[in-house]
Coordinates of C-alpha atoms in Angstrom, one line a residue:
Chain A
X1 CA 40.0 -15.7 -12.4
X2 CA 42.7 -13.0 -12.0
X3 CA 42.9 -11.4 -8.6
X4 CA 43.1 -7.7 -8.8
X5 CA 46.4 -6.0 -8.1
X6 CA 46.6 -4.4 -4.7
X7 CA 45.5 -0.8 -4.7
X8 CA 49.0 0.4 -4.0
X9 CA 50.5 -1.2 -7.1
X10 CA 48.5 0.9 -9.6
X11 CA 50.5 2.9 -12.2
X12 CA 52.4 5.9 -10.7
X13 CA 50.8 8.4 -13.1
X14 CA 47.4 7.4 -11.8
X15 CA 48.4 7.9 -8.2
X16 CA 49.8 11.3 -9.0
X17 CA 46.6 12.3 -10.7
X18 CA 44.6 11.0 -7.8
X19 CA 46.8 12.9 -5.3
X20 CA 46.5 16.0 -7.4
X21 CA 42.8 15.9 -7.7
X22 CA 42.5 15.1 -4.0
X23 CA 44.6 18.1 -3.0
X24 CA 42.6 20.4 -5.4
X25 CA 39.3 19.0 -4.0
X26 CA 40.5 19.5 -0.4
X27 CA 41.6 23.0 -1.2
X28 CA 38.2 23.8 -2.8
X29 CA 36.4 22.2 0.0
X30 CA 38.2 24.3 2.6
X31 CA 37.2 27.5 0.8
X32 CA 33.6 27.8 2.1
X33 CA 34.4 28.4 5.8
X34 CA 36.3 31.6 4.8
X35 CA 33.0 33.0 3.6
X36 CA 30.8 31.5 6.3
X37 CA 27.0 31.6 6.0
X38 CA 25.3 29.6 3.3
X39 CA 28.5 28.3 1.8
X40 CA 29.7 27.0 5.1
X41 CA 26.4 25.2 5.4
X42 CA 26.9 23.7 1.9
X43 CA 30.5 22.8 2.8
X44 CA 29.4 20.9 5.9
X45 CA 26.7 19.1 3.9
X46 CA 29.3 18.1 1.4
X47 CA 31.8 16.8 3.9
X48 CA 29.2 14.8 5.9
X49 CA 27.7 13.4 2.8
X50 CA 31.2 12.6 1.5
X51 CA 32.1 10.8 4.7
X52 CA 28.9 8.6 4.5
X53 CA 29.3 7.9 0.8
X54 CA 33.0 7.0 1.3
X55 CA 32.0 4.5 3.9
X56 CA 29.4 3.1 1.4
X57 CA 32.0 3.2 -1.4
X58 CA 34.3 0.9 0.6
X59 CA 31.5 -1.7 0.7
X60 CA 30.5 -1.2 -2.9
X61 CA 33.9 -1.0 -4.5
X62 CA 35.9 -3.5 -2.5
X63 CA 33.3 -5.6 -0.9
X64 CA 30.9 -5.8 -3.9
X65 CA 28.2 -5.2 -1.3
X66 CA 25.7 -2.7 -2.8
X67 CA 23.7 -1.5 0.2
X68 CA 20.6 0.6 -0.4
X69 CA 20.1 0.9 3.4
X70 CA 22.8 3.2 4.6
X71 CA 20.1 5.8 5.5
X72 CA 19.5 3.6 8.5
X73 CA 23.0 4.2 9.8
X74 CA 22.9 7.9 8.9
X75 CA 19.5 8.3 10.6
X76 CA 20.6 6.3 13.7
X77 CA 23.7 8.5 14.1
X78 CA 21.6 11.6 13.7
X79 CA 18.9 10.5 16.1
X80 CA 21.5 9.3 18.7
X81 CA 23.1 12.7 18.5
X82 CA 19.8 14.5 18.8
X83 CA 18.5 12.5 21.8
X84 CA 21.8 12.5 23.7
X85 CA 22.4 16.2 23.1
X86 CA 18.9 17.2 24.1
X87 CA 18.5 14.8 27.1
X88 CA 22.1 14.5 28.5
X89 CA 24.5 16.9 26.9
X90 CA 26.1 17.7 23.6
X91 CA 29.6 16.4 24.5
X92 CA 31.5 15.1 21.6
X93 CA 33.2 12.3 23.6
X94 CA 29.7 11.0 24.4
X95 CA 27.7 11.8 21.2
X96 CA 30.1 10.7 18.5
X97 CA 31.1 7.3 20.0
X98 CA 27.5 6.5 20.8
X99 CA 26.3 7.5 17.4
X100 CA 29.0 5.2 15.9
X101 CA 28.2 2.4 18.3
X102 CA 24.4 2.5 17.6
X103 CA 24.9 2.5 13.9
X104 CA 27.5 -0.3 14.1
X105 CA 25.2 -2.3 16.4
X106 CA 22.3 -2.1 14.0
X107 CA 24.7 -3.1 11.2
X108 CA 25.8 -6.2 13.2
X109 CA 22.3 -7.1 14.1
X110 CA 20.9 -6.9 10.5
X111 CA 24.2 -7.9 8.8
X112 CA 23.8 -11.4 10.2
X113 CA 20.8 -11.7 7.9
X114 CA 21.6 -9.4 5.0
X115 CA 25.2 -10.6 4.5
X116 CA 24.1 -14.1 3.9
X117 CA 22.6 -12.9 0.6
X118 CA 24.2 -11.5 -2.4
X119 CA 23.8 -8.9 -5.1
X120 CA 20.2 -7.8 -5.6
X121 CA 19.0 -9.8 -2.5
X122 CA 21.5 -7.9 -0.3
X123 CA 20.3 -4.6 -1.8
X124 CA 16.7 -5.4 -1.1
X125 CA 17.2 -6.7 2.4
X126 CA 19.3 -3.6 3.4
X127 CA 16.6 -1.5 1.9
X128 CA 13.9 -3.4 3.9
X129 CA 15.7 -3.0 7.2
X130 CA 16.4 0.6 6.6
X131 CA 12.7 1.1 5.9
X132 CA 12.0 -0.7 9.2
X133 CA 14.1 2.0 10.9
X134 CA 12.2 4.7 9.0
X135 CA 8.8 3.4 10.1
X136 CA 10.0 3.0 13.7
X137 CA 11.3 6.6 13.7
X138 CA 7.8 7.7 12.6
X139 CA 5.8 5.4 14.9
X140 CA 7.8 5.3 18.1
X141 CA 6.6 8.8 19.1
X142 CA 7.6 8.5 22.7
X143 CA 11.3 8.4 21.7
X144 CA 11.5 10.1 18.4
X145 CA 8.6 12.6 18.5
X146 CA 7.3 11.0 15.3
X147 CA 6.8 13.1 12.2
X148 CA 7.7 16.3 14.0
X149 CA 11.3 15.2 14.3
X150 CA 13.5 16.6 17.1
X151 CA 14.5 20.2 16.9
X152 CA 16.6 22.5 19.0
X153 CA 19.7 20.3 19.0
X154 CA 22.5 22.3 20.7
X155 CA 25.8 22.7 18.9
X156 CA 28.5 20.1 19.7
X157 CA 30.3 21.3 22.8
X158 CA 33.6 23.0 21.7
X159 CA 32.4 23.0 18.1
X160 CA 29.4 25.4 18.5
X161 CA 31.0 27.6 15.8
X162 CA 30.2 25.8 12.6
X163 CA 33.7 26.6 11.3
X164 CA 35.1 24.4 14.0
X165 CA 32.5 21.7 13.3
X166 CA 33.6 21.9 9.6
X167 CA 37.2 21.4 10.7
X168 CA 36.1 18.4 12.8
X169 CA 34.1 16.9 9.9
X170 CA 37.1 17.3 7.5
X171 CA 39.2 15.7 10.2
X172 CA 36.9 12.7 10.2
X173 CA 36.8 12.6 6.4
X174 CA 40.6 12.6 6.3
X175 CA 40.9 10.0 9.1
X176 CA 38.3 7.8 7.3
X177 CA 40.2 8.1 4.1
X178 CA 43.5 7.1 5.8
X179 CA 41.8 4.2 7.6
X180 CA 40.1 2.9 4.5
X181 CA 43.1 3.2 2.3
X182 CA 45.1 1.2 4.8
X183 CA 42.2 -1.2 5.1
X184 CA 42.0 -2.0 1.3
X185 CA 45.7 -2.7 1.3
X186 CA 45.5 -4.9 4.4
X187 CA 44.9 -8.6 4.3
X188 CA 41.3 -8.0 5.3
X189 CA 40.8 -5.7 2.3
X190 CA 42.5 -8.1 0.0
X191 CA 40.2 -11.0 1.1
X192 CA 37.1 -8.7 0.7
X193 CA 38.2 -7.9 -2.8
X194 CA 39.0 -11.6 -3.6
X195 CA 35.6 -12.6 -2.3
X196 CA 33.9 -9.9 -4.4
X197 CA 35.5 -11.5 -7.5
X198 CA 35.1 -15.2 -6.5
X199 CA 33.5 -15.9 -3.2
X200 CA 33.6 -19.7 -3.5
X201 CA 37.4 -19.6 -4.1
X202 CA 38.0 -17.2 -1.2
X203 CA 36.1 -19.4 1.1
X204 CA 37.8 -22.5 -0.2
X205 CA 41.1 -20.9 0.6
X206 CA 39.9 -20.8 4.2
X207 CA 39.3 -17.0 4.6
X208 CA 36.6 -16.1 7.0
X209 CA 34.7 -14.1 4.4
X210 CA 31.5 -13.7 6.4
X211 CA 33.3 -12.4 9.5
X212 CA 35.4 -9.9 7.5
X213 CA 32.4 -8.7 5.6
X214 CA 30.4 -8.2 8.9
X215 CA 33.3 -6.3 10.5
X216 CA 33.7 -4.0 7.5
X217 CA 30.0 -3.5 7.2
X218 CA 29.9 -2.4 10.9
X219 CA 32.9 -0.1 10.4
X220 CA 31.2 1.4 7.4
X221 CA 28.0 1.9 9.4
X222 CA 29.9 3.5 12.3
X223 CA 31.5 6.1 10.1
X224 CA 28.1 6.8 8.4
X225 CA 26.6 7.2 11.9
X226 CA 29.2 9.8 12.8
X227 CA 28.5 11.6 9.5
X228 CA 24.8 11.6 10.4
X229 CA 25.5 12.9 13.9
X230 CA 27.7 15.7 12.6
X231 CA 24.9 16.6 10.1
X232 CA 22.4 16.6 12.9
X233 CA 24.5 19.1 14.9
X234 CA 25.0 21.2 11.9
X235 CA 21.3 21.5 11.0
X236 CA 20.0 21.5 14.6
X237 CA 17.1 19.2 13.9
X238 CA 16.5 15.6 12.8
X239 CA 13.5 14.2 11.0
X240 CA 12.4 10.6 9.9
X241 CA 13.3 11.8 6.5
X242 CA 16.9 11.1 7.5
X243 CA 16.0 7.4 7.4
X244 CA 14.2 7.7 4.0
X245 CA 15.4 5.5 1.1
X246 CA 16.2 8.6 -0.9
X247 CA 19.1 9.3 1.5
X248 CA 20.5 5.8 0.8
X249 CA 19.9 6.4 -2.9
X250 CA 21.8 9.7 -2.8
X251 CA 24.8 8.1 -1.1
X252 CA 24.8 5.4 -3.9
X253 CA 24.5 8.2 -6.5
X254 CA 27.5 10.0 -4.9
X255 CA 29.6 6.8 -5.0
X256 CA 28.6 6.2 -8.6
X257 CA 29.3 9.8 -9.6
X258 CA 32.7 9.7 -8.0
X259 CA 33.7 6.3 -9.4
X260 CA 33.1 2.9 -7.7
X261 CA 36.7 1.9 -7.3
X262 CA 38.1 5.2 -6.0
X263 CA 38.1 5.8 -2.3
X264 CA 38.3 9.6 -2.7
X265 CA 35.7 9.5 -5.5
X266 CA 32.8 10.2 -3.1
X267 CA 34.5 13.5 -2.1
X268 CA 34.3 14.7 -5.7
X269 CA 30.9 13.0 -6.1
X270 CA 29.5 14.8 -3.0
X271 CA 30.9 18.2 -4.0
X272 CA 29.3 17.8 -7.4
X273 CA 26.0 16.5 -6.0
X274 CA 25.7 19.3 -3.3
X275 CA 26.6 22.0 -5.9
X276 CA 24.0 20.7 -8.4
X277 CA 21.4 20.2 -5.7
X278 CA 21.8 23.7 -4.2
X279 CA 21.7 25.2 -7.7
X280 CA 18.7 23.2 -8.9
X281 CA 16.6 23.1 -5.7
X282 CA 16.8 26.9 -5.5
X283 CA 15.1 27.0 -9.0
X284 CA 12.6 24.1 -8.8
X285 CA 10.7 22.2 -6.2
X286 CA 11.0 19.1 -8.4
X287 CA 14.7 18.6 -7.7
X288 CA 14.3 14.8 -7.4
X289 CA 13.3 14.7 -11.1
X290 CA 16.7 16.1 -12.0
X291 CA 18.4 13.8 -9.6
X292 CA 16.7 10.9 -11.3
X293 CA 17.8 12.2 -14.8
X294 CA 21.3 12.7 -13.5
X295 CA 21.4 9.1 -12.2
X296 CA 20.1 7.6 -15.4
X297 CA 22.6 9.7 -17.4
X298 CA 25.5 8.7 -15.0
X299 CA 24.7 5.0 -15.5
X300 CA 24.3 5.2 -19.3
X301 CA 27.3 7.3 -20.1
X302 CA 29.5 7.7 -17.1
X303 CA 31.1 4.3 -16.4
X304 CA 33.8 4.8 -13.8
X305 CA 32.3 8.1 -12.6
X306 CA 34.1 11.4 -12.5
X307 CA 37.2 9.7 -11.1
X308 CA 37.2 7.3 -14.1
X309 CA 36.7 10.1 -16.6
X310 CA 39.4 12.3 -14.8
X311 CA 41.8 9.3 -14.8
X312 CA 41.2 8.7 -18.5
X313 CA 41.8 12.4 -19.3
X314 CA 45.0 12.3 -17.3
X315 CA 46.3 9.2 -19.0
X316 CA 45.3 10.6 -22.4
X317 CA 47.1 13.9 -21.6
X318 CA 50.3 12.2 -20.5
X319 CA 50.3 10.0 -23.5
X320 CA 50.1 13.0 -25.8
X321 CA 52.8 14.7 -23.8
X322 CA 55.1 11.6 -24.2
X323 CA 54.4 11.4 -27.9
X324 CA 54.9 15.1 -28.4
X325 CA 58.4 14.8 -26.9
X326 CA 59.3 12.2 -29.5
X327 CA 58.5 14.4 -32.4
X328 CA 55.8 16.5 -33.9
X329 CA 54.6 13.7 -36.3
X330 CA 54.2 11.1 -33.6
X331 CA 52.6 13.8 -31.4
X332 CA 50.1 14.6 -34.0
X333 CA 49.4 10.9 -34.6
X334 CA 48.9 10.4 -30.9
X335 CA 46.5 13.3 -30.7
X336 CA 44.6 12.0 -33.6
X337 CA 44.3 8.6 -32.0
X338 CA 43.2 10.0 -28.7
Chain B
X1 CA -17.3 -10.0 13.8
X2 CA -14.3 -7.7 13.6
X3 CA -12.2 -10.8 13.0
X4 CA -14.2 -11.6 9.9
X5 CA -13.8 -8.0 8.7
X6 CA -10.1 -8.3 9.3
X7 CA -10.0 -11.5 7.3
X8 CA -11.6 -9.9 4.3
X9 CA -9.5 -6.7 4.7
X10 CA -6.4 -8.8 4.9
X11 CA -7.3 -10.8 1.8
X12 CA -8.2 -7.8 -0.3
X13 CA -5.0 -6.0 0.8
X14 CA -3.1 -9.2 0.0
X15 CA -4.6 -9.3 -3.5
X16 CA -3.4 -5.8 -4.1
X17 CA 0.1 -6.8 -3.0
X18 CA -0.1 -9.8 -5.2
X19 CA -0.8 -7.6 -8.3
X20 CA 2.3 -5.6 -7.4
X21 CA 4.5 -8.5 -6.3
X22 CA 3.6 -10.7 -9.3
X23 CA 4.9 -8.1 -11.8
X24 CA 8.1 -7.5 -9.7
X25 CA 8.6 -11.3 -9.4
X26 CA 8.1 -11.9 -13.2
X27 CA 10.5 -9.2 -14.1
X28 CA 13.1 -10.5 -11.7
X29 CA 12.6 -14.1 -13.0
X30 CA 13.3 -13.1 -16.6
X31 CA 15.5 -10.1 -16.3
X32 CA 17.3 -10.9 -13.0
X33 CA 16.9 -7.3 -11.8
X34 CA 14.7 -5.5 -9.4
X35 CA 12.6 -2.8 -10.8
X36 CA 12.6 0.0 -8.1
X37 CA 10.2 2.0 -10.2
X38 CA 7.5 -0.6 -9.7
X39 CA 5.8 1.4 -7.0
X40 CA 5.9 4.4 -9.3
X41 CA 3.9 2.5 -11.9
X42 CA 1.4 1.6 -9.2
X43 CA 0.7 5.3 -8.4
X44 CA 0.7 6.2 -12.1
X45 CA -2.0 3.6 -12.5
X46 CA -3.9 5.2 -9.6
X47 CA -3.6 8.8 -11.0
X48 CA -4.6 7.7 -14.5
X49 CA -7.6 5.9 -13.0
X50 CA -8.4 9.0 -11.0
X51 CA -8.3 11.2 -14.1
X52 CA -10.3 8.9 -16.2
X53 CA -13.0 8.8 -13.5
X54 CA -13.0 12.6 -13.2
X55 CA -13.0 13.2 -16.9
X56 CA -15.1 10.4 -18.3
X57 CA -17.0 9.5 -15.2
X58 CA -16.4 5.8 -15.5
X59 CA -14.2 3.9 -13.0
X60 CA -14.2 0.7 -15.1
X61 CA -12.7 2.5 -18.0
X62 CA -9.9 3.4 -15.7
X63 CA -9.3 -0.2 -15.0
X64 CA -8.8 -0.7 -18.7
X65 CA -6.8 2.4 -19.5
X66 CA -4.5 2.5 -16.4
X67 CA -2.8 -0.8 -17.2
X68 CA -2.5 0.2 -20.9
X69 CA -0.8 3.4 -19.9
X70 CA 1.4 1.5 -17.5
X71 CA 2.3 -1.1 -20.0
X72 CA 3.1 1.5 -22.7
X73 CA 5.4 3.4 -20.3
X74 CA 7.1 0.1 -19.5
X75 CA 7.7 -0.6 -23.2
X76 CA 9.0 2.9 -23.7
X77 CA 11.3 2.7 -20.7
X78 CA 12.7 -0.7 -21.9
X79 CA 13.2 0.6 -25.5
X80 CA 14.8 3.9 -24.4
X81 CA 16.9 2.9 -21.4
X82 CA 16.7 -0.5 -20.0
X83 CA 17.4 -2.3 -23.3
X84 CA 20.9 -0.8 -23.2
X85 CA 21.5 -2.4 -19.8
X86 CA 20.4 -6.0 -20.5
X87 CA 22.8 -8.7 -19.8
X88 CA 24.7 -10.4 -17.1
X89 CA 26.7 -8.3 -14.6
X90 CA 24.7 -5.1 -15.2
X91 CA 22.2 -5.7 -12.5
X92 CA 23.5 -2.9 -10.4
X93 CA 23.2 -0.5 -13.3
X94 CA 19.6 -1.6 -13.9
X95 CA 18.7 -1.1 -10.2
X96 CA 20.3 2.4 -10.2
X97 CA 18.5 3.3 -13.4
X98 CA 15.1 2.1 -12.1
X99 CA 15.8 4.1 -8.9
X100 CA 16.4 7.1 -11.0
X101 CA 13.1 6.4 -12.9
X102 CA 11.3 6.0 -9.5
X103 CA 12.6 9.5 -8.5
X104 CA 11.5 10.9 -11.9
X105 CA 8.0 9.3 -11.6
X106 CA 7.6 10.6 -8.0
X107 CA 8.3 14.2 -8.9
X108 CA 6.5 14.0 -12.3
X109 CA 3.3 12.8 -10.7
X110 CA 3.6 15.4 -8.0
X111 CA 4.0 18.0 -10.8
X112 CA 1.2 16.6 -12.8
X113 CA -1.4 15.9 -10.1
X114 CA -0.2 18.0 -7.2
X115 CA 0.7 16.9 -3.7
X116 CA -2.8 16.6 -2.4
X117 CA -4.4 13.5 -1.1
X118 CA -6.8 12.1 -3.7
X119 CA -9.5 9.6 -3.0
X120 CA -12.5 8.2 -4.8
X121 CA -15.6 6.3 -3.6
X122 CA -16.3 2.8 -4.7
X123 CA -18.0 2.5 -8.0
X124 CA -21.7 1.4 -8.3
X125 CA -23.0 -1.2 -7.7
X126 CA -20.2 -1.9 -5.2
X127 CA -20.7 1.2 -3.2
X128 CA -23.1 -0.3 -0.6
X129 CA -22.1 -2.6 2.2
X130 CA -23.4 -6.2 2.4
X131 CA -25.5 -6.7 5.5
X132 CA -26.1 -10.1 7.0
X133 CA -28.0 -9.7 10.3
X134 CA -26.1 -7.0 12.2
X135 CA -22.8 -7.7 10.4
X136 CA -22.1 -5.3 7.6
X137 CA -19.1 -5.2 5.3
X138 CA -18.2 -3.0 2.3
X139 CA -18.6 -4.8 -1.1
X140 CA -15.6 -3.3 -2.8
X141 CA -12.9 -5.3 -1.1
X142 CA -14.6 -8.4 -2.4
X143 CA -14.1 -7.0 -5.9
X144 CA -10.4 -6.6 -5.2
X145 CA -10.3 -10.2 -4.1
X146 CA -12.1 -11.3 -7.3
X147 CA -9.7 -9.3 -9.5
X148 CA -6.7 -10.8 -7.7
X149 CA -7.9 -14.3 -8.1
X150 CA -8.7 -13.6 -11.8
X151 CA -5.3 -12.3 -12.5
X152 CA -3.6 -15.2 -10.6
X153 CA -5.6 -17.6 -12.7
X154 CA -4.9 -15.9 -16.0
X155 CA -1.2 -15.5 -15.2
X156 CA -1.0 -19.2 -14.4
X157 CA -2.7 -20.1 -17.7
X158 CA -0.4 -17.7 -19.6
X159 CA 2.7 -19.2 -18.0
X160 CA 1.7 -22.9 -18.1
X161 CA -0.5 -23.2 -21.1
X162 CA 0.7 -20.9 -23.8
X163 CA 3.7 -20.7 -26.1
X164 CA 4.7 -17.2 -24.9
X165 CA 4.4 -18.5 -21.3
X166 CA 6.8 -21.4 -22.1
X167 CA 9.2 -18.8 -23.6
X168 CA 9.0 -16.7 -20.4
X169 CA 9.6 -19.7 -18.3
X170 CA 12.5 -20.8 -20.5
X171 CA 14.1 -17.4 -20.4
X172 CA 13.6 -17.3 -16.6
X173 CA 15.2 -20.7 -16.1
X174 CA 18.3 -20.3 -18.2
X175 CA 18.5 -17.2 -20.4
X176 CA 21.6 -18.3 -22.3
X177 CA 20.3 -21.8 -23.1
X178 CA 16.9 -20.4 -24.0
X179 CA 18.6 -18.0 -26.5
X180 CA 20.6 -20.8 -28.0
X181 CA 17.4 -22.8 -28.5
X182 CA 15.9 -19.9 -30.4
X183 CA 13.9 -18.1 -27.8
X184 CA 14.1 -14.3 -28.5
X185 CA 15.1 -13.4 -25.0
X186 CA 15.2 -9.6 -25.4
X187 CA 11.6 -9.3 -26.7
X188 CA 10.5 -11.8 -24.1
X189 CA 12.0 -9.7 -21.4
X190 CA 10.5 -6.6 -22.9
X191 CA 7.1 -8.2 -23.0
X192 CA 7.4 -9.5 -19.4
X193 CA 8.5 -6.1 -18.2
X194 CA 5.5 -4.4 -19.9
X195 CA 3.2 -7.1 -18.5
X196 CA 4.7 -6.7 -15.0
X197 CA 4.3 -2.9 -14.8
X198 CA 0.8 -3.1 -16.4
X199 CA -0.1 -5.4 -13.4
X200 CA 1.3 -2.8 -11.0
X201 CA -0.7 0.0 -12.7
X202 CA -3.8 -2.3 -12.5
X203 CA -3.2 -2.6 -8.8
X204 CA -3.0 1.2 -8.6
X205 CA -6.4 1.6 -10.2
X206 CA -8.0 -1.2 -8.3
X207 CA -6.7 0.1 -5.0
X208 CA -8.1 3.6 -5.7
X209 CA -11.4 3.3 -3.7
X210 CA -9.6 1.7 -0.8
X211 CA -6.4 3.7 -0.5
X212 CA -6.1 7.5 -1.0
X213 CA -3.4 8.6 -3.4
X214 CA -0.6 10.7 -2.0
X215 CA 3.1 11.4 -2.6
X216 CA 5.1 8.7 -0.9
X217 CA 2.6 5.9 -1.6
X218 CA 4.7 4.7 -4.5
X219 CA 7.6 3.9 -2.2
X220 CA 5.4 2.4 0.5
X221 CA 3.9 0.0 -2.0
X222 CA 7.3 -0.8 -3.6
X223 CA 8.6 -1.8 -0.2
X224 CA 5.7 -4.1 0.6
X225 CA 6.0 -5.6 -2.9
X226 CA 9.7 -6.3 -2.2
X227 CA 8.8 -8.0 1.1
X228 CA 6.2 -10.1 -0.7
X229 CA 8.6 -11.1 -3.4
X230 CA 11.4 -12.0 -0.9
X231 CA 9.1 -14.0 1.3
X232 CA 7.5 -15.8 -1.6
X233 CA 10.8 -16.6 -3.4
X234 CA 11.9 -14.5 -6.3
X235 CA 10.6 -15.4 -9.7
X236 CA 7.7 -17.5 -8.4
X237 CA 4.2 -16.4 -9.1
X238 CA 2.7 -18.8 -6.7
X239 CA 5.2 -17.7 -4.1
X240 CA 4.2 -14.1 -4.6
X241 CA 0.5 -15.1 -4.3
X242 CA 0.8 -16.9 -0.9
X243 CA 3.3 -14.4 0.5
X244 CA 1.0 -11.5 -0.5
X245 CA -1.9 -13.1 1.4
X246 CA 0.3 -13.8 4.4
X247 CA 1.5 -10.2 4.4
X248 CA -2.0 -8.9 3.9
X249 CA -3.4 -10.9 6.8
X250 CA -0.5 -10.0 9.0
X251 CA -1.2 -6.4 8.3
X252 CA -5.0 -6.6 9.0
X253 CA -4.8 -8.7 12.1
X254 CA -1.7 -6.7 13.2
X255 CA -3.8 -3.5 13.0
X256 CA -6.5 -5.2 15.1
X257 CA -4.2 -6.4 17.9
X258 CA -1.0 -4.2 17.8
X259 CA -1.9 -1.1 15.8
X260 CA 1.4 0.7 16.6
X261 CA 3.7 -2.1 15.4
X262 CA 2.0 -3.4 12.2
X263 CA 4.9 -2.6 10.0
X264 CA 7.4 -3.9 12.5
X265 CA 5.4 -7.2 12.5
X266 CA 5.6 -7.4 8.7
X267 CA 9.3 -7.0 8.9
X268 CA 9.5 -9.5 11.7
X269 CA 7.7 -12.0 9.4
X270 CA 10.3 -11.2 6.7
X271 CA 13.2 -11.8 9.2
X272 CA 11.7 -15.1 10.4
X273 CA 11.2 -16.4 6.8
X274 CA 14.8 -15.4 5.9
X275 CA 16.2 -17.2 8.9
X276 CA 14.1 -20.3 8.2
X277 CA 14.3 -20.3 4.4
X278 CA 16.7 -17.7 3.0
X279 CA 15.5 -18.3 -0.6
X280 CA 11.9 -17.6 0.3
X281 CA 9.0 -19.9 1.0
X282 CA 8.7 -21.3 -2.5
X283 CA 12.1 -20.2 -3.8
X284 CA 14.1 -22.9 -5.5
X285 CA 17.7 -21.8 -4.8
X286 CA 19.8 -18.9 -3.6
X287 CA 21.0 -16.9 -6.6

C-alpha cells in the first residue's frame, strides 16, 4: 500500500488555488460585521460551525475517524460557557479554557472505549455517548435546567460587542487552521494518515497509533468545545438541542460539503450550509427535509465536496490555458477533451 | 407485585427493541452498513398503523399494512439510492445517505401527520387487564411479547431452514465468496434490507398502543436499537434478541429503582459490555 504524500508536497497549482479560495472566503466571511445585525449573526454562526467542522474534518480526513458524536463536545463547551458565565463570571480566560478542557476530558474518557473500534462501530459508539450527554442535559435538571435550557448568558467580557466576538471567532478559526495544517505535516499527522490507510502496518512499525489518535481526538474535541462556547455567548442561551445528533450530522455534512481531505473545506462548507439554511428556513419549517436531500445529493454526485469540485475546475482551467498557449488547435482539442 | 409488572414491561419493551434491532442487525450483516433511517421506518410504521386504525377502524389491518408500506419504502430506497452505494469502502457514504433519509423521514412525517402526540388504545379483546387476585396487569404487553417471540422463531426458521436464508447467511459471512459461488448478493441485500425495515415498521405498529407517537421518537428508537445491536454483536439475530431483553429489563427495573437515570443505566450497560466483550455478547469478531 502506498503511503500518501505529505500534504505540503501537493502540486503547486493546487496550493495556489487553495490559497486563492481561502483568501476569497476569508474576505467574504469578513463582510458581514460591516453590516451588523442579522448578517453578523449569520457570520458568527458560520465561523463557529466552521471551527467545529474543521476539528471534525481533521479526524475524518486524516484520522479516518468518522465521529457522529461531535455534538457532545459542542454542547459541553456551550453548557460550560453558560454555567460559568451565569454563576461565576463571563471572563474569556476562564470560560474558553474550561470549555475546551471539559470537552477534551469527555473525549479522553469516552475515546478510551470508542477508539478501540473502527469504522461504523466508532461512528455508532460516538453517537451513543453523545446521546448519553444529550439525555443527561435533559434529565440533570439541577445543573442544566432541563428542557428549558439556560438563557440570559452574558456576553463574553471584552467581547460584548458581537463584532469583537466575531473577530475572536475568526482568530480561533485561523489559529485552528494553522495548528491543524502544522499537525498534518508533523510526524503525528503522518502516523495518523498512515494508520488510516493501514493500521496493522503502522502498529507493526512501532507507532503508538492509539495514543496519537486519543490525543488528536481530544484536541479536536477541545476546539469544538470552544466553538460551542463562542456560539453560546453569541446566542445568549443554550438548550439540550445543542447535544442533539442533528448537530453532529450537520458538522459531518459541512465536512462532506467542503471536501473530506481539505482542511479549509469546512469553511466553505459552513458558509454554504449557513447560507442555504437561512434561506430555506425562512421559507419552510421543514428545513431538515432539504438538508436531507442536500446530503443525499452531495454523497451521490459530489465526491470530494466543493473543494474537490473547485480543485478540478482549477486544474481544468489551467490545462486549457497551457494548451491555448501552445496553439489554437491544441487549445481547442484540450477544451473539447475537458 | 410491581416487580412482576416490571418484568412484563421489560420483556414487552425488549421485544419491541428486538423487532427494531433484528432488522438493523440483518442489514448490517449482509450490507455491512448501519441504516440510520431505521428509527424513521419505525415511526412510519406507527403513523401508517394510526391512519389505518382511524380510517378503517381496524388495528390488525394496520399490523399487516404497516410492514408492507415499510418494506415497499425500503425496496424503493434501495433501488433509487442505496443500490448505487453498494460495495466495499462506501460504508461512510451509506451511513450519510441513510442519515439524510432519516432527516427527510422526520420532516416528511411531521408534514404529513403534524407534530402532535398521537396515541391509540389497545385493540379488543386485549383492552382489559388480567386480574389474578388483587394483581392486575394490562393484556396488550403480552401480545407484544407474543409477536416478538413469533418473529424471532420465524426469522430463525427463515435463516436456518430455507434456501433464501442460506443465501443471506452466505452473503453475510463472505460477500465476495458468496458471489463467486453464484449467490446474487445485490438482490439478497435488497431483500434483507426490505425485510429489516419491514420489521422496524412492524415494531412501530405493534408499539402504538404502548407508546405515543411524537416527533423525535424515531431517533430515540434508533439509538436504543443501535445499543441493542452493539451489545448483542452485529449481524447476530440471537444476539439482538438477548440484548433487547437485557436492555428492556434494565429499562423497566431502572424506572422502578432509579427513575432519573434509566437512560444512563442503559449506556452504563453498553460501556460495561464494550469493556468486557468489545465485539458484543454474541459477536464473533471485531470487524
